[in-house]
Amino acid sequence: MLIKDKTELKERIAILKNEVEHTFGRRIASYGDCSDLSNDIFKKTGQTLNVNTLRRFFGLVIYHHLPSGTTLNIFAQYCGFSSFDKVPKSTLAVQENIIDNHEILNFLTSLFEVDSIAMQDLAYLSVIKKAMSFLNQNAPLKKQFHSYIAKNRNGRAAYFELFVNIDSLNASFGDGLRIYLNERKSVEETVFGNALLVFKYWLVMDDSGLERHNRFLSGFALNRKGCPSMTARFYAAQLYYCSVKNLPTESIILEARFSYGQLRSVATGASYLNSFELIFAQALAFTGQFQESLLYLDAAKETYDLNNMPSDTAFFQSILLCETLVLFNLKQVEKARNLLKRLKPESFCFLSRKIETIIYLQVKSVVYNSFFQYQQQIETLIEETGFVRLNNLIYDNFLIEQK
């Protein structure tokens, strides 16, 4: 523990207390709470903090000394941080008092516990969209909701794995993934969460974070007949890592092709946006593997019969946008321009509208030679998301092609 200033240390401990309660899912106010928390800490970290230590930490008994560095590090690891030094320094990280209205949290959690058939219903998707919008406007409630939903396997699968909030990877959803990983019960969940965080750190250009989460993926024996979206995110994460480290990707691409051929399940309804084809095609396009990306886009058109799908559906628009990006980079500018006319930003998925709008505006500004017209809007979206990797993604490719 490197913090020497006593005032700062106390502020950081206050932040940590808040994080522990959010991770645990309720306020620590009694001996029984401390006993339950002690068991949960051991279950998730393999380390022990006895009940009396917890009672002192949460002020349930009079104690005038600060916790030891070891105790603080165990608490930090329980919350998903590598050590106490990694706990956010800003007091902005301290949320308002935990909301005790469990009925609201139970209701919101129940929305994500429906079966796969209900998830295909458009009315259900509309309800989910409104629920997530409500959570976005109530940050303290959203953080506690993450603790609730992460403890339920069906809720975890729906909220974190199906409704992947790409736009919020560097914000609340990314923070929620830390809680998700704390509660994960399977190797697949570990891979899924860390693969998404590799994507996050690729987008925000944080190489240390990318390296840290990629380590969890190393040596993983993939179930080739497993979940298509998890399989796609596993291979996508490897592409992002290799693109930063300038490592060859041929073996990853070949293995992904083989795994894709082994998959038997087909995405439907709400899970369209989590199809193997779309996830991996986007990763290939973002990392410069344009011809390979085109193969998966063509496969998606055939598999999901895009010719008979309404053009204003989010999935249709995501495929179209990715194809536009690919064709532009393959110097098929006229085809890209024709596709650009069919894009409807208002129909982009509400979970990825910002990142898709960034790509859309960048391609549009280059194709129509209108760099300055959209510059301010692009910069604003990048500032909101933190996805600085996308700042010059299209422009850099365009300048390379011009040379």
Short mmCIF file of N, CA, C and O in Angstrom, two decimals, residues 93-144:
data_model
loop_
_atom_site.label_atom_id
_atom_site.label_comp_id
_atom_site.label_asym_id
_atom_site.label_seq_id
_atom_site.Cartn_x
_atom_site.Cartn_y
_atom_site.Cartn_z
N ALA A 93 -16.31 8.37 -7.43
CA ALA A 93 -16.58 6.94 -7.47
C ALA A 93 -17.49 6.51 -6.31
O ALA A 93 -18.07 5.44 -6.33
N VAL A 94 -17.58 7.36 -5.29
CA VAL A 94 -18.47 7.04 -4.17
C VAL A 94 -19.89 7.38 -4.57
O VAL A 94 -20.23 8.54 -4.77
N GLN A 95 -20.73 6.37 -4.68
CA GLN A 95 -22.10 6.61 -5.08
C GLN A 95 -22.91 7.09 -3.88
O GLN A 95 -22.45 7.05 -2.74
N GLU A 96 -24.12 7.52 -4.16
CA GLU A 96 -25.00 7.93 -3.08
C GLU A 96 -25.32 6.71 -2.22
O GLU A 96 -25.02 5.57 -2.56
N ASN A 97 -25.93 6.94 -1.08
CA ASN A 97 -26.25 5.83 -0.19
C ASN A 97 -27.01 4.74 -0.92
O ASN A 97 -27.84 5.00 -1.79
N ILE A 98 -26.70 3.51 -0.57
CA ILE A 98 -27.35 2.38 -1.24
C ILE A 98 -28.86 2.47 -1.05
O ILE A 98 -29.37 2.73 0.03
N ILE A 99 -29.55 2.31 -2.13
CA ILE A 99 -31.00 2.40 -2.10
C ILE A 99 -31.57 1.12 -1.50
O ILE A 99 -31.21 0.01 -1.88
N ASP A 100 -32.42 1.26 -0.52
CA ASP A 100 -32.94 0.11 0.20
C ASP A 100 -34.25 -0.41 -0.38
O ASP A 100 -34.86 -1.29 0.20
N ASN A 101 -34.66 0.15 -1.52
CA ASN A 101 -35.93 -0.29 -2.10
C ASN A 101 -35.71 -1.58 -2.89
O ASN A 101 -35.52 -1.58 -4.10
N HIS A 102 -35.73 -2.70 -2.19
CA HIS A 102 -35.45 -3.99 -2.81
C HIS A 102 -36.55 -4.39 -3.79
O HIS A 102 -36.30 -5.18 -4.71
N GLU A 103 -37.75 -3.85 -3.61
CA GLU A 103 -38.84 -4.20 -4.52
C GLU A 103 -38.52 -3.72 -5.94
O GLU A 103 -38.79 -4.43 -6.92
N ILE A 104 -37.97 -2.52 -6.07
CA ILE A 104 -37.60 -2.01 -7.40
C ILE A 104 -36.53 -2.89 -8.02
O ILE A 104 -36.61 -3.28 -9.19
N LEU A 105 -35.51 -3.22 -7.22
CA LEU A 105 -34.41 -4.04 -7.73
C LEU A 105 -34.89 -5.44 -8.10
O LEU A 105 -34.48 -5.98 -9.14
N ASN A 106 -35.75 -6.01 -7.29
CA ASN A 106 -36.28 -7.34 -7.61
C ASN A 106 -37.12 -7.30 -8.88
O ASN A 106 -37.06 -8.23 -9.70
N PHE A 107 -37.89 -6.23 -9.05
CA PHE A 107 -38.71 -6.11 -10.26
C PHE A 107 -37.83 -5.98 -11.50
O PHE A 107 -38.04 -6.67 -12.51
N LEU A 108 -36.82 -5.10 -11.43
CA LEU A 108 -35.92 -4.91 -12.57
C LEU A 108 -35.18 -6.20 -12.90
O LEU A 108 -35.01 -6.56 -14.07
N THR A 109 -34.75 -6.91 -11.86
CA THR A 109 -34.05 -8.18 -12.08
C THR A 109 -34.96 -9.19 -12.76
O THR A 109 -34.54 -9.93 -13.65
N SER A 110 -36.23 -9.22 -12.35
CA SER A 110 -37.17 -10.20 -12.91
C SER A 110 -37.38 -10.00 -14.41
O SER A 110 -37.72 -10.95 -15.12
N LEU A 111 -37.19 -8.78 -14.89
CA LEU A 111 -37.37 -8.51 -16.32
C LEU A 111 -36.38 -9.29 -17.17
O LEU A 111 -36.64 -9.58 -18.34
N PHE A 112 -35.24 -9.62 -16.59
CA PHE A 112 -34.19 -10.31 -17.34
C PHE A 112 -34.16 -11.82 -17.05
O PHE A 112 -33.21 -12.49 -17.44
N GLU A 113 -35.20 -12.32 -16.41
CA GLU A 113 -35.23 -13.74 -16.04
C GLU A 113 -36.24 -14.52 -16.86
O GLU A 113 -36.63 -15.62 -16.48
N VAL A 114 -36.64 -13.98 -18.00
CA VAL A 114 -37.62 -14.67 -18.85
C VAL A 114 -36.93 -15.71 -19.72
O VAL A 114 -35.69 -15.73 -19.83
N ASP A 115 -37.72 -16.57 -20.36
CA ASP A 115 -37.12 -17.62 -21.20
C ASP A 115 -36.74 -17.06 -22.57
O ASP A 115 -37.07 -15.92 -22.93
N SER A 116 -36.04 -17.86 -23.35
CA SER A 116 -35.50 -17.41 -24.64
C SER A 116 -36.60 -17.07 -25.64
O SER A 116 -36.41 -16.22 -26.52
N ILE A 117 -37.77 -17.71 -25.52
CA ILE A 117 -38.87 -17.42 -26.45
C ILE A 117 -39.40 -16.01 -26.21
O ILE A 117 -39.64 -15.25 -27.15
N ALA A 118 -39.57 -15.65 -24.93
CA ALA A 118 -40.07 -14.31 -24.61
C ALA A 118 -39.10 -13.23 -25.08
O ALA A 118 -39.51 -12.14 -25.47
N MET A 119 -37.80 -13.54 -25.06
CA MET A 119 -36.80 -12.56 -25.46
C MET A 119 -36.90 -12.19 -26.94
O MET A 119 -36.33 -11.20 -27.37
N GLN A 120 -37.58 -13.00 -27.73
CA GLN A 120 -37.73 -12.72 -29.15
C GLN A 120 -38.88 -11.77 -29.44
O GLN A 120 -39.04 -11.30 -30.56
N ASP A 121 -39.70 -11.51 -28.44
CA ASP A 121 -40.88 -10.67 -28.61
C ASP A 121 -40.49 -9.19 -28.66
O ASP A 121 -39.77 -8.70 -27.79
N LEU A 122 -40.97 -8.47 -29.66
CA LEU A 122 -40.60 -7.06 -29.83
C LEU A 122 -41.12 -6.21 -28.67
O LEU A 122 -40.48 -5.23 -28.29
N ALA A 123 -42.28 -6.57 -28.13
CA ALA A 123 -42.83 -5.82 -26.99
C ALA A 123 -41.90 -5.97 -25.79
O ALA A 123 -41.67 -5.01 -25.04
N TYR A 124 -41.37 -7.18 -25.60
CA TYR A 124 -40.43 -7.41 -24.50
C TYR A 124 -39.18 -6.56 -24.68
O TYR A 124 -38.68 -5.94 -23.73
N LEU A 125 -38.66 -6.51 -25.90
CA LEU A 125 -37.47 -5.71 -26.17
C LEU A 125 -37.72 -4.23 -25.89
O LEU A 125 -36.83 -3.52 -25.42
N SER A 126 -38.93 -3.78 -26.17
CA SER A 126 -39.28 -2.39 -25.89
C SER A 126 -39.25 -2.12 -24.39
O SER A 126 -38.78 -1.07 -23.93
N VAL A 127 -39.76 -3.07 -23.59
CA VAL A 127 -39.74 -2.94 -22.13
C VAL A 127 -38.30 -2.90 -21.62
O VAL A 127 -37.94 -2.09 -20.75
N ILE A 128 -37.46 -3.79 -22.16
CA ILE A 128 -36.06 -3.85 -21.74
C ILE A 128 -35.36 -2.53 -22.06
O ILE A 128 -34.57 -2.01 -21.25
N LYS A 129 -35.63 -2.00 -23.22
CA LYS A 129 -35.02 -0.73 -23.61
C LYS A 129 -35.38 0.38 -22.63
O LYS A 129 -34.53 1.17 -22.22
N LYS A 130 -36.64 0.43 -22.21
CA LYS A 130 -37.08 1.44 -21.25
C LYS A 130 -36.47 1.20 -19.88
O LYS A 130 -36.10 2.15 -19.18
N ALA A 131 -36.38 -0.07 -19.49
CA ALA A 131 -35.78 -0.40 -18.19
C ALA A 131 -34.32 0.03 -18.14
O ALA A 131 -33.85 0.59 -17.14
N MET A 132 -33.60 -0.22 -19.22
CA MET A 132 -32.18 0.14 -19.26
C MET A 132 -32.01 1.65 -19.32
O MET A 132 -31.06 2.21 -18.75
N SER A 133 -32.93 2.33 -19.98
CA SER A 133 -32.89 3.79 -20.00
C SER A 133 -33.12 4.35 -18.60
O SER A 133 -32.46 5.30 -18.17
N PHE A 134 -34.05 3.74 -17.86
CA PHE A 134 -34.32 4.15 -16.48
C PHE A 134 -33.08 3.95 -15.62
O PHE A 134 -32.71 4.82 -14.83
N LEU A 135 -32.41 2.81 -15.77
CA LEU A 135 -31.20 2.53 -14.99
C LEU A 135 -30.09 3.53 -15.33
O LEU A 135 -29.35 3.96 -14.45
N ASN A 136 -29.99 3.89 -16.60
CA ASN A 136 -28.95 4.84 -17.01
C ASN A 136 -29.12 6.20 -16.36
O ASN A 136 -28.16 6.95 -16.19
N GLN A 137 -30.35 6.53 -15.98
CA GLN A 137 -30.62 7.82 -15.36
C GLN A 137 -30.53 7.75 -13.83
O GLN A 137 -30.73 8.76 -13.15
N ASN A 138 -30.25 6.55 -13.30
CA ASN A 138 -30.16 6.37 -11.84
C ASN A 138 -28.90 5.58 -11.52
O ASN A 138 -28.94 4.38 -11.23
N ALA A 139 -27.75 6.27 -11.56
CA ALA A 139 -26.46 5.61 -11.41
C ALA A 139 -26.32 4.79 -10.13
O ALA A 139 -25.85 3.65 -10.17
N PRO A 140 -26.69 5.31 -8.95
CA PRO A 140 -26.57 4.50 -7.73
C PRO A 140 -27.41 3.23 -7.79
O PRO A 140 -26.96 2.16 -7.37
N LEU A 141 -28.63 3.38 -8.30
CA LEU A 141 -29.52 2.21 -8.43
C LEU A 141 -28.93 1.21 -9.42
O LEU A 141 -28.98 -0.01 -9.20
N LYS A 142 -28.35 1.70 -10.51
CA LYS A 142 -27.80 0.81 -11.53
C LYS A 142 -26.65 -0.02 -10.97
O LYS A 142 -26.54 -1.21 -11.27
N LYS A 143 -25.82 0.60 -10.15
CA LYS A 143 -24.69 -0.14 -9.59
C LYS A 143 -25.18 -1.23 -8.67
O LYS A 143 -24.66 -2.35 -8.68
N GLN A 144 -26.19 -0.93 -7.87
CA GLN A 144 -26.73 -1.96 -6.98
C GLN A 144 -27.46 -3.03 -7.79
O GLN A 144 -27.41 -4.22 -7.45
#
